[in-house]
Tab-separated table of C-alpha atoms in Angstrom:
chain	number	residue	atom	x	y	z
A	115	MET	CA	-0.399	-7.508	-33.770
A	116	SER	CA	-3.167	-9.704	-31.636
A	117	GLU	CA	-5.529	-6.766	-31.954
A	118	GLU	CA	-5.242	-7.051	-35.891
A	119	LEU	CA	-5.637	-10.867	-35.734
A	120	GLY	CA	-8.774	-10.066	-33.626
A	121	GLY	CA	-10.135	-7.673	-36.328
A	122	TYR	CA	-9.683	-10.531	-39.049
A	123	ASP	CA	-11.280	-12.930	-36.734
A	124	ARG	CA	-14.194	-10.505	-36.021
A	125	SER	CA	-14.609	-9.780	-39.658
A	126	ALA	CA	-14.540	-13.583	-40.418
A	127	ILE	CA	-17.381	-13.865	-38.119
A	128	PHE	CA	-19.324	-11.252	-39.360
A	129	LEU	CA	-19.128	-12.242	-43.001
A	130	GLY	CA	-19.681	-15.635	-42.161
A	131	ALA	CA	-22.845	-14.769	-40.429
A	132	ALA	CA	-24.278	-12.527	-43.049
A	133	SER	CA	-23.679	-15.178	-45.624
A	134	LEU	CA	-25.634	-17.726	-43.584
A	135	VAL	CA	-28.333	-14.868	-42.637
A	136	SER	CA	-28.427	-14.420	-46.693
A	137	ALA	CA	-29.589	-17.656	-47.232
A	138	ILE	CA	-33.121	-16.364	-46.147
A	139	PHE	CA	-33.146	-14.686	-49.689
A	140	ALA	CA	-34.183	-18.251	-50.913
A	141	PHE	CA	-37.726	-16.788	-49.921
A	142	GLY	CA	-36.993	-13.352	-51.606
A	143	ALA	CA	-39.335	-14.167	-54.633
A	144	ASP	CA	-42.367	-14.167	-52.385
A	145	ALA	CA	-41.348	-10.880	-50.565
A	146	PRO	CA	-42.945	-7.610	-51.120
A	147	THR	CA	-40.694	-5.538	-53.642
A	148	PRO	CA	-39.352	-3.112	-51.195
A	149	ILE	CA	-37.382	-5.739	-49.266
A	150	ASP	CA	-37.056	-8.130	-52.457
A	151	PHE	CA	-33.341	-7.258	-52.192
A	152	ALA	CA	-32.167	-10.686	-53.812
A	153	HIS	CA	-33.206	-13.840	-55.452
A	154	VAL	CA	-31.487	-17.116	-54.228
A	155	GLY	CA	-32.015	-20.506	-55.283
A	156	ALA	CA	-32.337	-23.899	-53.107
A	157	GLY	CA	-28.787	-24.514	-54.336
A	158	GLY	CA	-27.515	-20.884	-53.469
A	159	ALA	CA	-29.049	-20.998	-50.196
A	160	ILE	CA	-27.153	-24.116	-49.232
A	161	VAL	CA	-23.803	-22.735	-50.582
A	162	LEU	CA	-24.367	-19.346	-48.575
A	163	ALA	CA	-25.479	-21.167	-45.390
A	164	GLY	CA	-22.902	-23.935	-45.668
A	165	PHE	CA	-19.760	-21.825	-46.303
A	166	GLY	CA	-21.250	-19.029	-44.067
A	167	VAL	CA	-20.976	-21.601	-41.076
A	168	VAL	CA	-17.522	-22.571	-42.635
A	169	GLY	CA	-16.349	-18.869	-42.382
A	170	LEU	CA	-17.951	-18.375	-39.044
A	171	LEU	CA	-16.003	-21.115	-37.436
A	172	GLY	CA	-12.833	-19.732	-39.041
A	173	GLY	CA	-13.474	-16.512	-36.955
A	174	LEU	CA	-14.558	-18.203	-33.836
A	175	LEU	CA	-11.814	-20.731	-33.816
A	176	HIS	CA	-8.961	-18.218	-34.810
A	177	ARG	CA	-8.401	-20.532	-38.083
A	178	GLY	CA	-7.553	-18.507	-41.224
A	179	ILE	CA	-7.586	-21.554	-43.296
A	180	LEU	CA	-11.218	-22.146	-42.887
A	181	SER	CA	-11.841	-18.533	-43.983
A	182	VAL	CA	-9.865	-19.266	-46.889
A	183	ILE	CA	-11.817	-22.417	-47.546
A	184	ALA	CA	-14.977	-20.554	-47.163
A	185	GLY	CA	-14.055	-17.730	-49.365
A	186	ALA	CA	-12.866	-20.031	-51.964
A	187	GLY	CA	-16.160	-21.849	-51.975
A	188	LEU	CA	-18.252	-18.847	-51.951
A	189	THR	CA	-16.060	-17.219	-54.925
A	190	ILE	CA	-16.310	-20.419	-56.926
A	191	ALA	CA	-20.156	-20.374	-56.611
A	192	ALA	CA	-20.091	-16.627	-57.933
A	193	VAL	CA	-18.277	-17.857	-60.993
A	194	VAL	CA	-20.395	-20.649	-61.603
A	195	GLN	CA	-23.528	-18.278	-61.215
A	196	LEU	CA	-21.908	-15.592	-63.477
A	197	VAL	CA	-21.383	-18.377	-66.335
A	198	THR	CA	-24.761	-20.131	-65.910
A	199	LEU	CA	-26.928	-16.870	-65.901
A	200	ALA	CA	-27.715	-17.116	-69.583
A	201	ILE	CA	-29.224	-20.706	-69.102
A	202	SER	CA	-32.096	-22.097	-67.242
A	203	PRO	CA	-32.615	-23.909	-64.895
A	204	ARG	CA	-29.333	-22.711	-63.120
A	205	PRO	CA	-27.505	-25.184	-61.008
A	206	LEU	CA	-27.518	-22.793	-57.975
A	207	GLY	CA	-30.980	-21.047	-59.022
A	208	GLY	CA	-31.631	-17.552	-58.218
A	209	ASP	CA	-30.218	-14.552	-60.709
A	210	ALA	CA	-27.340	-12.184	-60.825
A	211	THR	CA	-28.078	-11.089	-57.323
A	212	ALA	CA	-27.172	-14.285	-55.735
A	213	MET	CA	-23.957	-13.776	-57.652
A	214	ALA	CA	-23.272	-10.460	-56.074
A	215	LEU	CA	-23.813	-11.939	-52.673
A	216	PHE	CA	-21.583	-15.132	-53.345
A	217	GLY	CA	-18.945	-12.645	-54.736
A	218	ALA	CA	-19.219	-10.267	-51.731
A	219	PHE	CA	-18.864	-12.574	-48.936
A	220	GLY	CA	-16.421	-14.965	-50.941
A	221	ILE	CA	-13.932	-12.364	-51.792
A	222	GLY	CA	-14.238	-10.756	-48.326
A	223	LEU	CA	-13.691	-14.018	-46.632
A	224	LEU	CA	-10.640	-14.921	-48.770
A	225	LEU	CA	-8.928	-11.783	-48.305
A	226	VAL	CA	-9.444	-11.968	-44.394
A	227	GLY	CA	-8.394	-15.486	-44.541
A	228	PHE	CA	-5.208	-14.732	-46.313
A	229	ALA	CA	-4.507	-11.642	-44.348
A	230	ARG	CA	-4.753	-13.691	-40.891
A	231	ARG	CA	-2.624	-16.258	-42.212
A	232	GLN	CA	-0.056	-14.021	-43.305
A	233	ALA	CA	-0.189	-12.024	-40.204
A	234	SER	CA	0.026	-14.848	-37.839
A	235	THR	CA	3.203	-16.141	-39.549
A	236	PRO	CA	6.266	-14.925	-37.744
A	237	ALA	CA	8.806	-12.936	-39.776
A	238	PRO	CA	12.336	-14.631	-40.474
A	239	THR	CA	14.887	-13.136	-38.388
A	240	ASP	CA	17.850	-14.771	-39.638
A	241	ASP	CA	18.409	-15.660	-43.088
A	242	SER	CA	20.586	-18.745	-41.968
A	243	ALA	CA	17.648	-20.031	-39.949
A	244	PRO	CA	14.368	-19.802	-41.925
A	245	THR	CA	11.353	-20.143	-39.882
A	246	THR	CA	8.555	-22.561	-40.793
A	247	THR	CA	4.725	-21.824	-40.451
A	248	THR	CA	3.050	-24.494	-38.107
A	249	PRO	CA	-0.634	-25.208	-37.824
A	250	THR	CA	-0.465	-23.466	-34.425
A	251	ASP	CA	0.534	-19.891	-36.060
A	252	ASP	CA	-2.914	-19.828	-37.592
A	253	ARG	CA	-4.557	-19.805	-34.162
A	254	LYS	CA	-2.862	-17.048	-32.350
A	255	ALA	CA	-5.486	-14.802	-31.253
B	272	MET	CA	-2.947	41.199	-24.796
B	273	THR	CA	-5.123	38.311	-24.526
B	274	VAL	CA	-5.438	35.833	-27.389
B	275	ALA	CA	-8.705	33.881	-27.493
B	276	THR	CA	-8.026	30.174	-28.085
B	277	GLN	CA	-10.652	27.898	-29.488
B	278	ALA	CA	-10.397	24.058	-29.574
B	279	PRO	CA	-10.565	22.813	-33.301
B	280	PRO	CA	-13.874	21.643	-34.361
B	281	ALA	CA	-14.516	18.009	-33.499
B	282	ASP	CA	-14.408	15.445	-36.304
B	283	PRO	CA	-17.963	14.325	-36.768
B	284	LEU	CA	-16.710	10.888	-37.879
B	285	ALA	CA	-14.628	10.615	-34.936
B	286	SER	CA	-18.034	9.419	-33.360
B	287	SER	CA	-19.020	5.701	-33.447
B	288	LEU	CA	-22.713	6.567	-34.335
B	289	SER	CA	-21.662	8.894	-37.232
B	290	ARG	CA	-19.412	5.975	-38.595
B	291	ALA	CA	-22.282	3.466	-38.108
B	292	LEU	CA	-24.589	5.776	-39.839
B	293	MET	CA	-22.180	6.027	-42.920
B	294	ALA	CA	-21.986	2.220	-42.907
B	295	ILE	CA	-25.910	2.097	-43.071
B	296	VAL	CA	-25.628	4.414	-46.177
B	297	ARG	CA	-23.030	2.295	-47.829
B	298	ILE	CA	-24.758	-0.998	-47.141
B	299	GLY	CA	-28.279	0.712	-48.373
B	300	VAL	CA	-26.473	1.863	-51.472
B	301	ALA	CA	-25.066	-1.769	-51.996
B	302	LEU	CA	-28.546	-3.152	-51.592
B	303	MET	CA	-29.844	-1.021	-54.159
B	304	TRP	CA	-27.347	-2.051	-56.914
B	305	ILE	CA	-27.897	-5.683	-55.972
B	306	GLN	CA	-31.649	-5.504	-56.149
B	307	ASN	CA	-31.432	-3.870	-59.665
B	308	VAL	CA	-28.817	-5.968	-61.073
B	309	ALA	CA	-31.696	-8.772	-60.881
B	310	TRP	CA	-33.353	-7.285	-64.177
B	311	LYS	CA	-30.361	-7.231	-66.154
B	312	ARG	CA	-31.000	-10.886	-67.797
B	313	PRO	CA	-28.730	-12.364	-70.369
B	314	PRO	CA	-28.200	-13.272	-73.069
B	315	ASP	CA	-30.342	-10.725	-74.841
B	316	PHE	CA	-30.972	-8.117	-71.872
B	317	GLY	CA	-34.590	-7.719	-72.962
B	318	ARG	CA	-34.164	-7.007	-76.696
B	319	THR	CA	-36.644	-9.678	-77.696
B	320	ASN	CA	-39.661	-8.203	-75.445
B	321	ASP	CA	-38.692	-4.843	-75.475
B	322	ASP	CA	-38.144	-4.698	-71.854
B	323	GLY	CA	-35.409	-4.825	-68.897
B	324	LEU	CA	-32.164	-3.085	-70.011
B	325	PHE	CA	-33.079	-2.754	-73.547
B	326	PHE	CA	-36.107	-0.858	-72.820
B	327	TRP	CA	-34.660	1.220	-70.170
B	328	ALA	CA	-31.447	2.084	-72.398
B	329	SER	CA	-33.728	3.043	-75.316
B	330	GLN	CA	-35.285	5.838	-73.464
B	331	ALA	CA	-32.189	7.771	-73.970
B	332	VAL	CA	-32.820	7.796	-77.579
B	333	GLU	CA	-36.710	8.262	-77.225
B	334	TYR	CA	-36.258	11.168	-74.758
B	335	PRO	CA	-32.995	12.454	-75.119
B	336	VAL	CA	-30.811	14.198	-72.274
B	337	PHE	CA	-27.749	14.633	-73.791
B	338	THR	CA	-27.516	14.152	-77.582
B	339	PRO	CA	-23.972	12.649	-77.938
B	340	TYR	CA	-24.786	10.164	-75.323
B	341	SER	CA	-28.114	9.267	-77.034
B	342	ALA	CA	-26.231	8.874	-80.468
B	343	PHE	CA	-23.962	6.488	-78.529
B	344	VAL	CA	-26.725	4.564	-77.316
B	345	GLU	CA	-28.756	4.503	-80.608
B	346	SER	CA	-25.456	3.582	-82.936
B	347	LEU	CA	-23.433	1.416	-80.630
B	348	PHE	CA	-24.845	0.319	-77.396
B	349	LEU	CA	-28.575	-1.101	-78.192
B	350	PRO	CA	-27.298	-2.812	-81.429
B	351	ASN	CA	-24.469	-4.615	-79.403
B	352	ILE	CA	-26.689	-4.915	-76.164
B	353	GLU	CA	-25.511	-8.496	-75.996
B	354	PHE	CA	-22.023	-7.417	-75.133
B	355	PHE	CA	-22.685	-4.257	-73.385
B	356	GLY	CA	-25.409	-6.045	-71.208
B	357	TRP	CA	-22.706	-8.223	-69.605
B	358	ILE	CA	-20.491	-5.414	-68.923
B	359	ILE	CA	-23.510	-3.413	-67.122
B	360	LEU	CA	-24.415	-6.451	-65.091
B	361	LEU	CA	-20.749	-6.880	-63.850
B	362	VAL	CA	-20.287	-3.488	-63.040
B	363	GLU	CA	-23.563	-3.294	-61.157
B	364	GLY	CA	-22.973	-6.540	-59.490
B	365	GLY	CA	-19.560	-5.461	-58.502
B	366	LEU	CA	-20.845	-2.226	-57.076
B	367	GLY	CA	-23.430	-4.196	-54.986
B	368	ALA	CA	-20.850	-6.760	-53.765
B	369	PHE	CA	-17.706	-4.506	-53.025
B	370	LEU	CA	-19.935	-1.742	-51.395
B	371	LEU	CA	-21.720	-4.379	-49.427
B	372	VAL	CA	-18.524	-5.551	-47.631
B	373	GLY	CA	-16.802	-2.183	-47.735
B	374	LEU	CA	-13.840	-3.302	-50.066
B	375	ALA	CA	-11.947	-0.607	-52.306
B	376	THR	CA	-14.827	1.603	-51.450
B	377	ARG	CA	-13.750	4.603	-52.787
B	378	PHE	CA	-13.098	3.255	-56.114
B	379	TRP	CA	-16.465	1.671	-56.124
B	380	ALA	CA	-17.995	4.868	-55.262
B	381	VAL	CA	-16.538	6.602	-58.226
B	382	VAL	CA	-17.548	3.638	-60.392
B	383	GLY	CA	-21.105	4.427	-58.712
B	384	LEU	CA	-20.903	7.928	-59.725
B	385	ALA	CA	-20.228	7.163	-63.330
B	386	GLN	CA	-22.924	4.696	-63.595
B	387	THR	CA	-25.399	6.911	-61.893
B	388	LEU	CA	-24.644	9.572	-64.618
B	389	ALA	CA	-24.945	6.809	-67.607
B	390	ILE	CA	-28.418	6.029	-65.941
B	391	ALA	CA	-29.402	9.655	-65.456
B	392	LEU	CA	-28.450	10.472	-69.025
B	393	SER	CA	-30.637	7.466	-70.190
B	394	VAL	CA	-33.750	8.252	-68.291
B	395	LEU	CA	-34.072	11.656	-66.648
B	396	ASN	CA	-36.433	12.844	-69.247
B	397	ALA	CA	-38.367	9.878	-69.511
B	398	PRO	CA	-42.232	9.975	-68.383
B	399	HIS	CA	-42.860	9.136	-64.789
B	400	GLU	CA	-39.346	9.557	-63.604
B	401	TRP	CA	-38.382	11.561	-60.610
B	402	HIS	CA	-35.245	13.495	-61.290
B	403	TRP	CA	-34.117	13.724	-57.750
B	404	SER	CA	-33.887	9.848	-57.504
B	405	TYR	CA	-30.759	10.219	-59.585
B	406	TYR	CA	-29.315	13.185	-57.988
B	407	LEU	CA	-29.834	11.506	-54.672
B	408	MET	CA	-27.974	8.409	-56.204
B	409	PHE	CA	-25.116	10.884	-57.089
B	410	PHE	CA	-24.759	12.549	-53.655
B	411	ALA	CA	-25.123	9.170	-51.817
B	412	HIS	CA	-22.024	8.032	-53.939
B	413	LEU	CA	-20.371	11.204	-53.275
B	414	ALA	CA	-20.803	10.943	-49.421
B	415	ILE	CA	-19.377	7.458	-49.527
B	416	PHE	CA	-16.329	8.444	-51.096
B	417	ALA	CA	-15.868	11.664	-49.261
B	418	THR	CA	-16.183	9.743	-46.128
B	419	ALA	CA	-14.198	6.630	-47.238
B	420	ALA	CA	-17.156	4.630	-45.998
B	421	GLY	CA	-15.451	1.237	-45.954
B	422	ARG	CA	-12.996	2.123	-43.364
B	423	TRP	CA	-15.760	1.676	-40.567
B	424	PHE	CA	-17.520	-1.519	-40.388
B	425	GLY	CA	-15.981	-2.583	-43.712
B	426	LEU	CA	-13.306	-4.639	-44.817
B	427	ASP	CA	-11.132	-1.539	-45.914
B	428	GLY	CA	-10.881	-0.619	-42.191
B	429	VAL	CA	-9.560	-4.122	-41.304
B	430	LEU	CA	-7.294	-4.510	-44.215
B	431	ARG	CA	-5.767	-1.250	-44.571
B	432	PRO	CA	-2.985	-1.358	-41.806
B	433	GLY	CA	-1.663	-4.362	-43.706
B	434	TRP	CA	-1.844	-3.027	-47.158
B	435	MET	CA	-0.049	0.074	-45.557
B	436	ARG	CA	2.778	-1.741	-44.272
B	437	SER	CA	3.289	-3.735	-47.409
B	438	SER	CA	5.457	-3.011	-50.177
B	439	ASN	CA	3.440	-4.880	-52.621
B	440	PRO	CA	2.253	-2.781	-55.505
B	441	LEU	CA	-1.234	-4.149	-55.269
B	442	ALA	CA	-1.493	-3.511	-51.514
B	443	LYS	CA	-0.278	0.085	-52.253
B	444	ALA	CA	-3.159	0.357	-54.849
B	445	MET	CA	-5.625	-0.794	-52.542
B	446	VAL	CA	-4.435	1.899	-49.944
B	447	ARG	CA	-5.320	4.501	-52.507
B	448	LEU	CA	-8.602	2.722	-53.800
B	449	SER	CA	-9.959	2.468	-50.068
């Protein structure tokens, strides 16, 4: 089981780092077309970097709840980007490519965070003595 | 009498290098979809200026590849592009997002095959198009599906063991889609 928890943590680290690095696409509009993969506005770059750091810390500190928070923030950003695509200027800047990045890292961190928390919660062994989840369960490495 | 014994052929995907190479293919294809969702611009998706999605979809009418598909584009898709454009945007954004992190990869590979087919039926005969671009897109998605490319360096590989243990119907569906 600890190997599985380690896998969730490594995924959170990777997704958080990838989100953080993706903030560089704030400069995408000035890049040559062959590497102009995504367009992220200033607000979007802050979202990607900020929640990326939270997701990264979730993996490093073995805290699934941080991955869930980062994932939820990025997923909400993806929805905001989607519903504001038809207006200009957009609160997060960028275009639909930013929505795809928010969604990718957001959904990924959400699933990894929830899976980690579920895996670190001990299964009840006796119906008469239900177990409870404590904050330390989430830190099992 | 002697019986010649032969070791079974080695699984190429048992190699870390091969798995990493398939992850590169998956992420590269994801970046292609992400980059190309940029020019699907709501709300009119190019109708006003005859550019963007409206222009490229209209190539199916101007340079038909498959007559029934051209008729569908002319009579239903183009007149309602303000609706269909959002579907294309969500599908291509989803392709980019899910293939990038390797989640439900086999499902999205099938979606990618369908979307590639739709694009090919729109522009295969258009001037200056290289038909092998679309054939290669199709083959890339076939490779991603065949190798279940999200199971290595992707979330499918991390989450599948939990899905396989779970009795939740959604988890069981994810096992099949990954």
